[in-house]
Coordinates of C-alpha atoms in Angstrom, one line a residue:
M12 CA -67.1 -120.2 -126.5
P13 CA -66.7 -122.4 -129.6
N14 CA -63.3 -122.9 -131.1
M15 CA -63.5 -120.8 -134.3
S16 CA -60.4 -122.4 -136.0
L17 CA -61.0 -122.7 -139.7
K18 CA -59.3 -126.1 -139.8
K19 CA -60.0 -129.5 -138.3
V20 CA -57.6 -130.8 -135.7
A21 CA -55.2 -132.8 -137.8
M22 CA -55.5 -136.6 -137.6
P23 CA -52.1 -138.3 -137.0
E24 CA -51.2 -140.7 -139.8
Q25 CA -48.5 -143.2 -140.8
D26 CA -45.8 -141.7 -143.1
P27 CA -46.8 -142.5 -146.7
N28 CA -43.5 -144.2 -147.6
V29 CA -43.8 -146.5 -144.5
R30 CA -47.5 -147.3 -144.7
N31 CA -47.4 -148.3 -148.4
K32 CA -45.4 -151.3 -147.3
N33 CA -47.6 -152.5 -144.5
F34 CA -51.3 -153.2 -143.8
N35 CA -51.5 -151.3 -140.5
E36 CA -54.2 -148.6 -140.3
V37 CA -53.2 -145.4 -142.1
A38 CA -55.0 -143.0 -139.8
L39 CA -54.0 -143.3 -136.1
G40 CA -57.0 -141.6 -134.4
Y41 CA -57.4 -138.7 -132.0
T42 CA -56.1 -138.6 -128.5
K43 CA -58.6 -137.5 -125.8
E44 CA -57.2 -134.0 -125.9
Q45 CA -57.5 -133.7 -129.7
A46 CA -61.0 -135.1 -129.7
M47 CA -62.2 -132.6 -127.1
E48 CA -60.5 -129.7 -128.9
E49 CA -62.1 -130.7 -132.3
A50 CA -65.5 -131.1 -130.5
T51 CA -65.4 -127.4 -129.4
R52 CA -65.6 -126.4 -133.0
C53 CA -69.2 -127.5 -133.1
L54 CA -71.7 -124.5 -133.0
N55 CA -74.5 -126.7 -131.8
C56 CA -76.8 -125.3 -134.5
K57 CA -80.5 -125.2 -133.7
H58 CA -81.6 -126.6 -137.1
K59 CA -78.9 -129.4 -137.0
P60 CA -78.3 -129.9 -140.7
C61 CA -75.7 -132.6 -139.9
V62 CA -78.4 -134.8 -138.5
S63 CA -80.6 -134.6 -141.6
G64 CA -77.4 -135.2 -143.7
C65 CA -76.8 -138.6 -141.8
P66 CA -78.6 -141.6 -143.4
V67 CA -79.2 -143.0 -139.9
N68 CA -79.9 -139.7 -138.1
V69 CA -77.3 -139.9 -135.4
P70 CA -77.9 -137.0 -132.8
I71 CA -74.6 -135.4 -133.9
P72 CA -74.5 -132.1 -132.0
E73 CA -75.6 -133.8 -128.8
F74 CA -72.8 -136.5 -128.9
I75 CA -70.2 -133.9 -129.9
K76 CA -71.2 -131.7 -126.8
E77 CA -70.6 -134.7 -124.6
V78 CA -67.1 -135.2 -126.2
A79 CA -66.2 -131.6 -125.6
E80 CA -67.1 -132.1 -121.9
G81 CA -65.1 -135.4 -121.7
N82 CA -68.2 -137.5 -121.3
F83 CA -67.2 -140.1 -123.8
E84 CA -69.5 -143.0 -122.6
K85 CA -72.5 -140.7 -122.8
A86 CA -71.4 -139.7 -126.3
Y87 CA -71.3 -143.4 -127.2
E88 CA -74.8 -144.0 -125.8
L89 CA -76.1 -141.2 -128.0
I90 CA -74.4 -142.4 -131.1
T91 CA -75.5 -146.0 -130.7
S92 CA -79.1 -145.0 -130.1
E93 CA -79.2 -144.8 -133.9
N94 CA -76.0 -146.4 -135.2
N95 CA -75.0 -149.9 -134.3
L96 CA -71.6 -149.7 -136.0
P97 CA -69.9 -146.4 -135.0
A98 CA -66.2 -147.5 -135.2
I99 CA -66.8 -148.7 -138.7
C100 CA -68.8 -145.6 -139.9
G101 CA -66.3 -143.3 -138.3
R102 CA -63.7 -144.8 -140.6
V103 CA -65.4 -145.5 -143.9
C104 CA -68.5 -143.2 -144.2
P105 CA -68.2 -140.5 -146.9
Q106 CA -68.8 -137.8 -144.3
E107 CA -67.8 -135.1 -146.8
N108 CA -71.0 -135.8 -148.8
Q109 CA -73.2 -136.3 -145.8
C110 CA -73.1 -134.9 -142.3
E111 CA -69.9 -132.9 -142.8
G112 CA -71.1 -131.8 -146.3
V113 CA -73.9 -129.7 -144.7
C114 CA -72.0 -128.6 -141.6
V115 CA -72.3 -124.8 -141.1
R116 CA -68.6 -124.6 -140.2
G117 CA -67.9 -125.8 -143.7
I118 CA -69.2 -122.5 -145.2
K119 CA -66.1 -120.7 -144.1
G120 CA -63.3 -123.2 -143.6
E121 CA -63.4 -126.9 -142.8
P122 CA -66.5 -128.7 -141.3
V123 CA -66.4 -130.2 -137.9
G124 CA -64.6 -133.6 -138.0
I125 CA -67.7 -135.5 -137.2
G126 CA -66.4 -138.8 -138.6
R127 CA -63.1 -138.5 -136.6
L128 CA -65.1 -137.8 -133.4
E129 CA -67.4 -140.8 -134.0
R130 CA -64.4 -143.0 -134.5
F131 CA -62.7 -141.7 -131.3
V132 CA -65.8 -142.3 -129.2
A133 CA -66.3 -145.8 -130.5
D134 CA -62.7 -146.7 -130.1
Y135 CA -62.6 -145.2 -126.6
H136 CA -65.7 -147.3 -125.6
M137 CA -64.1 -150.5 -127.0
Q138 CA -60.9 -150.0 -125.1
N139 CA -62.4 -148.8 -121.8
A140 CA -66.0 -149.9 -121.2
E141 CA -67.1 -153.0 -119.4
K142 CA -69.3 -155.4 -121.3
K143 CA -72.9 -155.3 -120.1
P144 CA -75.4 -158.0 -120.9
A145 CA -78.3 -156.8 -123.0
Q146 CA -81.6 -156.6 -121.0
I147 CA -84.2 -157.3 -123.7
S148 CA -87.6 -159.0 -123.3
K149 CA -88.1 -161.4 -126.3
N150 CA -91.5 -161.5 -128.0
G151 CA -91.0 -164.9 -129.6
I152 CA -91.6 -163.7 -133.2
K153 CA -89.1 -164.9 -135.7
V154 CA -87.6 -162.7 -138.4
A155 CA -84.9 -163.9 -141.0
V156 CA -82.2 -161.6 -142.3
V157 CA -80.4 -162.7 -145.5
G158 CA -76.8 -161.4 -145.5
G159 CA -74.6 -160.3 -142.7
G160 CA -73.3 -157.1 -144.2
P161 CA -74.0 -153.5 -143.1
A162 CA -77.7 -153.6 -144.1
G163 CA -78.4 -157.0 -142.6
L164 CA -76.5 -156.3 -139.4
T165 CA -78.3 -153.0 -138.9
C166 CA -81.8 -154.5 -139.5
A167 CA -81.0 -157.4 -137.2
G168 CA -79.7 -155.2 -134.4
D169 CA -82.7 -152.9 -134.5
L170 CA -85.2 -155.8 -134.6
A171 CA -83.3 -157.6 -131.8
K172 CA -83.6 -154.5 -129.6
L173 CA -87.3 -154.5 -130.1
G174 CA -87.5 -158.1 -128.9
Y175 CA -87.6 -160.1 -132.1
D176 CA -86.0 -163.5 -132.5
V177 CA -83.7 -162.7 -135.4
T178 CA -81.5 -165.1 -137.4
I179 CA -78.9 -163.9 -139.9
F180 CA -78.2 -166.3 -142.8
E181 CA -74.7 -165.5 -144.2
A182 CA -73.3 -167.1 -147.3
L183 CA -69.6 -166.7 -146.2
H184 CA -67.8 -168.1 -143.2
A185 CA -67.6 -164.6 -141.6
L186 CA -70.1 -161.9 -140.9
G187 CA -69.5 -158.4 -142.1
G188 CA -70.1 -158.6 -145.9
V189 CA -68.1 -155.8 -147.7
L190 CA -66.7 -154.7 -144.3
M191 CA -64.8 -158.0 -144.2
Y192 CA -64.1 -158.9 -147.8
G193 CA -64.0 -155.5 -149.6
I194 CA -62.4 -152.8 -147.4
P195 CA -58.7 -153.3 -146.8
E196 CA -57.1 -153.8 -143.4
F197 CA -55.3 -150.5 -143.6
R198 CA -58.6 -148.7 -143.8
L199 CA -60.7 -150.9 -141.6
P200 CA -59.0 -153.4 -139.3
K201 CA -60.8 -156.7 -139.3
A202 CA -60.4 -157.3 -135.5
L203 CA -62.3 -154.0 -135.0
V204 CA -65.1 -155.1 -137.4
E205 CA -65.4 -158.4 -135.5
K206 CA -65.6 -156.7 -132.2
E207 CA -68.2 -154.2 -133.3
I208 CA -70.3 -157.1 -134.9
E209 CA -70.2 -158.8 -131.4
T210 CA -72.2 -155.9 -130.0
I211 CA -75.1 -156.9 -132.4
V212 CA -74.7 -160.7 -131.8
D213 CA -74.8 -159.9 -128.0
L214 CA -78.4 -158.6 -128.5
G215 CA -79.4 -162.2 -129.0
V216 CA -79.1 -162.4 -132.8
K217 CA -78.6 -165.9 -134.0
I218 CA -76.1 -166.6 -136.8
N219 CA -76.2 -169.3 -139.5
K220 CA -73.0 -169.0 -141.6
N221 CA -72.2 -170.8 -144.9
V222 CA -75.8 -170.7 -145.9
V223 CA -76.5 -169.5 -149.4
V224 CA -80.1 -168.4 -149.5
G225 CA -81.5 -169.4 -152.9
R226 CA -79.4 -172.5 -152.9
S227 CA -79.2 -173.9 -149.3
I228 CA -82.7 -172.7 -148.5
T229 CA -85.2 -170.5 -150.3
I230 CA -87.1 -167.5 -149.0
D231 CA -90.4 -169.4 -149.3
E232 CA -88.8 -172.2 -147.2
L233 CA -87.9 -169.6 -144.5
F234 CA -91.6 -168.7 -144.3
E235 CA -92.4 -172.5 -143.9
E236 CA -90.0 -172.4 -140.9
S237 CA -92.3 -169.9 -139.2
Y238 CA -90.4 -166.7 -139.9
K239 CA -92.9 -163.9 -140.1
A240 CA -90.8 -161.5 -142.2
V241 CA -87.6 -161.7 -144.3
F242 CA -85.1 -158.9 -144.9
V243 CA -82.8 -159.4 -147.9
G244 CA -79.5 -157.5 -147.6
S245 CA -77.4 -159.8 -149.7
G246 CA -75.3 -157.1 -151.3
A247 CA -73.9 -156.8 -154.8
G248 CA -71.1 -159.3 -155.2
L249 CA -71.3 -160.1 -158.9
P250 CA -68.5 -158.3 -160.7
K251 CA -68.9 -156.4 -163.9
F252 CA -66.3 -156.7 -166.8
M253 CA -65.6 -154.4 -169.7
G254 CA -66.1 -157.0 -172.4
I255 CA -62.7 -156.4 -174.0
E256 CA -60.3 -159.0 -175.4
G257 CA -57.9 -160.6 -172.9
E258 CA -60.1 -160.4 -169.8
S259 CA -59.9 -164.2 -169.4
L260 CA -56.1 -164.2 -169.2
N261 CA -54.4 -165.3 -166.0
G262 CA -53.4 -162.2 -164.0
V263 CA -56.8 -160.5 -164.6
Y264 CA -58.8 -160.2 -161.4
A265 CA -62.2 -158.8 -160.6
A266 CA -61.6 -156.3 -157.8
N267 CA -63.9 -158.1 -155.4
E268 CA -62.1 -161.4 -156.0
F269 CA -58.8 -159.7 -155.5
L270 CA -59.9 -157.9 -152.3
T271 CA -61.7 -160.9 -150.9
R272 CA -58.5 -163.0 -151.3
V273 CA -56.4 -160.3 -149.6
N274 CA -58.9 -159.2 -146.9
L275 CA -61.1 -162.1 -145.9
M276 CA -58.6 -164.8 -146.8
R277 CA -55.7 -162.8 -145.4
A278 CA -53.4 -163.0 -148.4
Y279 CA -51.6 -160.0 -147.0
D280 CA -50.4 -162.3 -144.2
F281 CA -48.9 -165.0 -146.6
P282 CA -47.4 -167.5 -145.8
N283 CA -49.1 -167.5 -142.4
S284 CA -52.4 -167.6 -144.3
P285 CA -52.2 -170.0 -147.3
T286 CA -53.8 -167.7 -149.9
P287 CA -51.1 -166.2 -152.0
V288 CA -51.9 -163.5 -154.6
K289 CA -49.6 -162.9 -157.5
V290 CA -49.3 -159.2 -158.5
G291 CA -45.9 -158.9 -160.2
S292 CA -44.1 -155.6 -160.7
K293 CA -46.6 -153.6 -162.7
V294 CA -50.4 -153.5 -161.9
A295 CA -53.2 -151.7 -163.7
V296 CA -56.5 -151.0 -161.8
I297 CA -59.3 -150.0 -164.1
G298 CA -61.9 -147.7 -162.5
G299 CA -62.0 -144.6 -160.4
G300 CA -64.1 -145.4 -157.3
N301 CA -63.3 -146.3 -153.8
V302 CA -62.9 -150.0 -154.7
A303 CA -60.4 -149.1 -157.4
M304 CA -58.4 -147.0 -154.8
D305 CA -58.5 -149.9 -152.3
A306 CA -57.3 -152.4 -155.0
A307 CA -54.5 -150.1 -156.1
R308 CA -53.3 -149.3 -152.6
T309 CA -53.5 -153.0 -151.7
A310 CA -51.4 -154.0 -154.8
K311 CA -48.8 -151.5 -153.8
R312 CA -48.6 -153.0 -150.3
L313 CA -48.2 -156.5 -151.8
G314 CA -45.0 -155.4 -153.4
A315 CA -45.9 -154.0 -156.9
D316 CA -43.3 -151.4 -158.0
E317 CA -45.7 -149.5 -160.3
V318 CA -49.5 -149.3 -159.8
Y319 CA -51.7 -147.4 -162.2
I320 CA -55.3 -146.2 -161.8
I321 CA -56.7 -146.1 -165.3
Y322 CA -59.9 -144.0 -165.6
R323 CA -61.7 -142.8 -168.6
R324 CA -62.7 -139.4 -167.2
G325 CA -60.7 -136.6 -165.5
E326 CA -59.8 -136.0 -161.8
E327 CA -62.9 -133.9 -161.2
E328 CA -65.0 -136.8 -162.2
L329 CA -63.3 -139.4 -160.0
P330 CA -66.1 -141.0 -157.9
A331 CA -63.8 -142.0 -155.0
R332 CA -63.6 -140.1 -151.8
K333 CA -61.1 -137.2 -151.9
E334 CA -59.4 -138.6 -148.9
E335 CA -58.8 -141.9 -150.6
I336 CA -57.5 -140.2 -153.8
H337 CA -55.2 -138.1 -151.6
H338 CA -53.8 -141.1 -149.7
A339 CA -53.3 -143.1 -153.0
K340 CA -51.3 -140.3 -154.5
E341 CA -49.2 -139.9 -151.3
E342 CA -48.5 -143.7 -151.5
G343 CA -47.1 -143.5 -155.0
I344 CA -50.2 -144.7 -157.1
I345 CA -49.9 -143.4 -160.6
F346 CA -53.1 -141.9 -162.1
K347 CA -53.6 -142.4 -165.9
L348 CA -56.7 -140.3 -166.3
L349 CA -58.7 -139.6 -169.5
T350 CA -57.5 -143.1 -170.5
N351 CA -59.6 -146.2 -171.4
P352 CA -58.5 -149.8 -171.9
K353 CA -59.1 -151.4 -175.3
K354 CA -57.4 -154.8 -175.1
I355 CA -55.3 -156.9 -172.6
H356 CA -52.4 -158.6 -174.4
G357 CA -51.2 -161.9 -173.2
E358 CA -48.3 -164.4 -173.6
N359 CA -48.6 -168.1 -172.7
G360 CA -52.0 -167.4 -171.1
W361 CA -50.7 -164.7 -168.8
V362 CA -51.1 -160.9 -168.9
K363 CA -48.3 -159.2 -170.8
A364 CA -49.5 -155.7 -171.5
I365 CA -52.6 -153.4 -171.7
E366 CA -53.5 -151.4 -174.7
C367 CA -55.3 -148.1 -174.0
V368 CA -56.7 -145.1 -175.8
E369 CA -56.6 -141.5 -174.8
M370 CA -60.0 -139.8 -174.1
G371 CA -61.4 -136.3 -174.3
L372 CA -64.5 -135.0 -172.5
G373 CA -67.6 -134.2 -174.6
E374 CA -71.1 -133.1 -173.6
P375 CA -72.6 -134.2 -170.3
D376 CA -74.4 -137.6 -170.3
E377 CA -77.5 -138.7 -168.2
S378 CA -75.4 -138.7 -165.0
G379 CA -74.5 -135.0 -165.5
R380 CA -70.8 -135.8 -166.0
R381 CA -69.1 -135.0 -169.3
R382 CA -69.2 -137.9 -171.6
P383 CA -65.7 -139.5 -172.4
V384 CA -64.9 -139.5 -176.1
E385 CA -62.0 -141.5 -177.7
V386 CA -59.2 -139.5 -179.3
E387 CA -58.7 -141.1 -182.7
G388 CA -55.3 -142.6 -183.3
S389 CA -54.1 -142.2 -179.7
N390 CA -53.7 -145.9 -178.8
F391 CA -50.7 -146.9 -176.7
V392 CA -49.5 -150.0 -175.0
M393 CA -48.1 -150.4 -171.4
D394 CA -46.3 -153.5 -170.2
M395 CA -48.3 -155.0 -167.3
D396 CA -48.2 -158.1 -165.0
T397 CA -51.7 -157.8 -163.4
V398 CA -54.9 -156.1 -164.4
I399 CA -57.7 -155.5 -161.8
I400 CA -61.2 -154.6 -163.0
A401 CA -63.0 -152.3 -160.6
I402 CA -65.9 -150.9 -162.6
G403 CA -68.7 -152.0 -160.4
Q404 CA -70.8 -154.9 -159.1
S405 CA -74.4 -156.1 -159.4
P406 CA -76.5 -158.4 -157.1
N407 CA -76.1 -162.2 -157.4
P408 CA -79.0 -163.5 -159.4
L409 CA -79.7 -166.5 -157.1
I410 CA -82.4 -164.9 -154.9
R411 CA -84.3 -163.4 -157.8
Q412 CA -84.2 -166.7 -159.7
T413 CA -85.5 -168.7 -156.8
T414 CA -88.1 -166.4 -155.3
P415 CA -91.4 -166.3 -157.3
G416 CA -93.2 -163.0 -157.1
L417 CA -90.1 -160.9 -156.4
D418 CA -89.9 -158.0 -158.8
T419 CA -86.4 -156.9 -159.9
H420 CA -84.8 -154.3 -162.3
K421 CA -83.3 -155.5 -165.5
W422 CA -79.8 -155.0 -164.0
G423 CA -80.8 -157.3 -161.1
G424 CA -81.6 -155.0 -158.2
I425 CA -84.6 -155.8 -156.1
I426 CA -87.5 -153.3 -156.5
V427 CA -88.8 -151.9 -153.2
E428 CA -91.2 -149.2 -151.9
E429 CA -88.8 -146.5 -150.9
E430 CA -90.7 -145.5 -147.7
T431 CA -91.0 -149.0 -146.3
M432 CA -88.3 -151.1 -148.2
H433 CA -91.1 -153.7 -148.8
T434 CA -90.7 -155.7 -152.0
S435 CA -93.5 -157.0 -154.4
K436 CA -93.6 -160.2 -152.3
E437 CA -95.6 -160.2 -149.1
N438 CA -93.5 -159.8 -145.9
V439 CA -90.2 -159.7 -147.8
Y440 CA -88.2 -156.5 -147.4
A441 CA -84.8 -155.6 -149.0
G442 CA -82.2 -152.9 -148.7
G443 CA -78.6 -152.0 -149.3
D444 CA -76.6 -152.8 -152.4
V445 CA -79.0 -155.5 -153.5
V446 CA -81.5 -152.7 -154.1
T447 CA -79.3 -149.8 -155.1
G448 CA -76.3 -151.5 -156.7
A449 CA -72.9 -150.9 -155.1
A450 CA -73.1 -147.8 -152.8
T451 CA -71.9 -146.9 -149.3
V452 CA -71.9 -148.6 -146.0
I453 CA -74.0 -146.0 -144.3
L454 CA -76.6 -145.9 -147.0
A455 CA -77.0 -149.7 -146.6
M456 CA -77.3 -149.2 -142.9
G457 CA -80.0 -146.5 -143.4
A458 CA -82.0 -149.0 -145.5
G459 CA -81.6 -151.7 -142.8
K460 CA -83.0 -149.3 -140.2
K461 CA -85.9 -148.3 -142.3
A462 CA -86.8 -151.9 -143.1
A463 CA -86.6 -152.9 -139.4
K464 CA -89.0 -150.1 -138.5
S465 CA -91.4 -151.2 -141.3
I466 CA -91.2 -154.9 -140.3
H467 CA -92.0 -154.0 -136.7
E468 CA -94.9 -151.8 -137.6
K469 CA -96.4 -154.4 -140.0
I470 CA -96.1 -157.2 -137.5
Q471 CA -97.6 -155.2 -134.6
S472 CA -100.4 -154.0 -136.8
T473 CA -101.2 -157.7 -137.7
I474 CA -101.1 -158.6 -134.0
N475 CA -103.4 -155.7 -133.0
A476 CA -105.8 -156.2 -135.9

């Protein structure tokens, strides 16, 4: 009989007033007993809405059934038949908008904790399973993958399993993309990311780090080196700014610069890592998405006394995950909603204060959200030591500038055929944030899977022609 409890088995967590001073993981994970208990809440629906809600189509009811029976390795095999990065996805996927969002148990009560169970299974495998060498017959056909983030890793892993000779060209000194530079240690431990990436490298994927495609080598030159297809998964690392006075002052960061220094360059471990980040006592983070929450919670852990989220709409419109908003509030982050920055004031070249205006909500705009409207005469000034801009990113222009025949949107994203991820340039495919703009890890992975399938079908059809 299924467990008909209306609530998920609670996930153990660090106390908020302890965790906001350290970079250890917030959520501590299920025990075996907790995982098996939560798994019995699954009804094993015949129509499996959770599977269609998953961008990579993990066989969710099947893996959960194995967890309920204590067959954790079998559950891992089922998950990784579709998802190469389950420990990561179990932690950072917005399950509430995807698999769990359509779970039948969510109609009356809380959905099954699919993400928590995926995380448990992946962690259990890492801690207990013996490493087995991959048994793959190589076909000798070379495919290049540009970018070692979620989209590129997924595409590379799927193609490697099919026997292709895959090489990832990564601009930074570490694989992982946003997993390494964007998501903080307390949400996604970097040792875990590195270990999960190893499972893809172990499939025989070659890695070329510190290679900026478009500068070190072009896409056309990759074809000259006998690569039969190229997948571009280079992400969206170019920060957006507001265009207000004072953004060039010292003490103003783009969120991705701030988070890269702290995460990839390990500023959180200063002085053991020589990358200090000055935050001061009062920090303002402009934006309301997951990146803004990550930046605010990171600033708090680096020692700031007061950290503000400044967002021009209300709480209902915050685009961040509800869990991240909840955790931020627990940790003492102050939310200044219906507020918009107008100017950053400085003194001797450094941030001194931020001037804001109160906002009201008018008629819905093209996004369906109510349009923020300034309240006349409501300007006010807050003393501030640091300002972090977290209002979005766009793709780096290098690839589009150095690749003739590659069509892009005005905002910089590469244009693809949605069904195949093929671009306007022959044998060039793209997916993830470089196509959509900054989105989620799992959507990028879904694009990588789709592209791998298309590349395989195209190459095989050419061989068999």
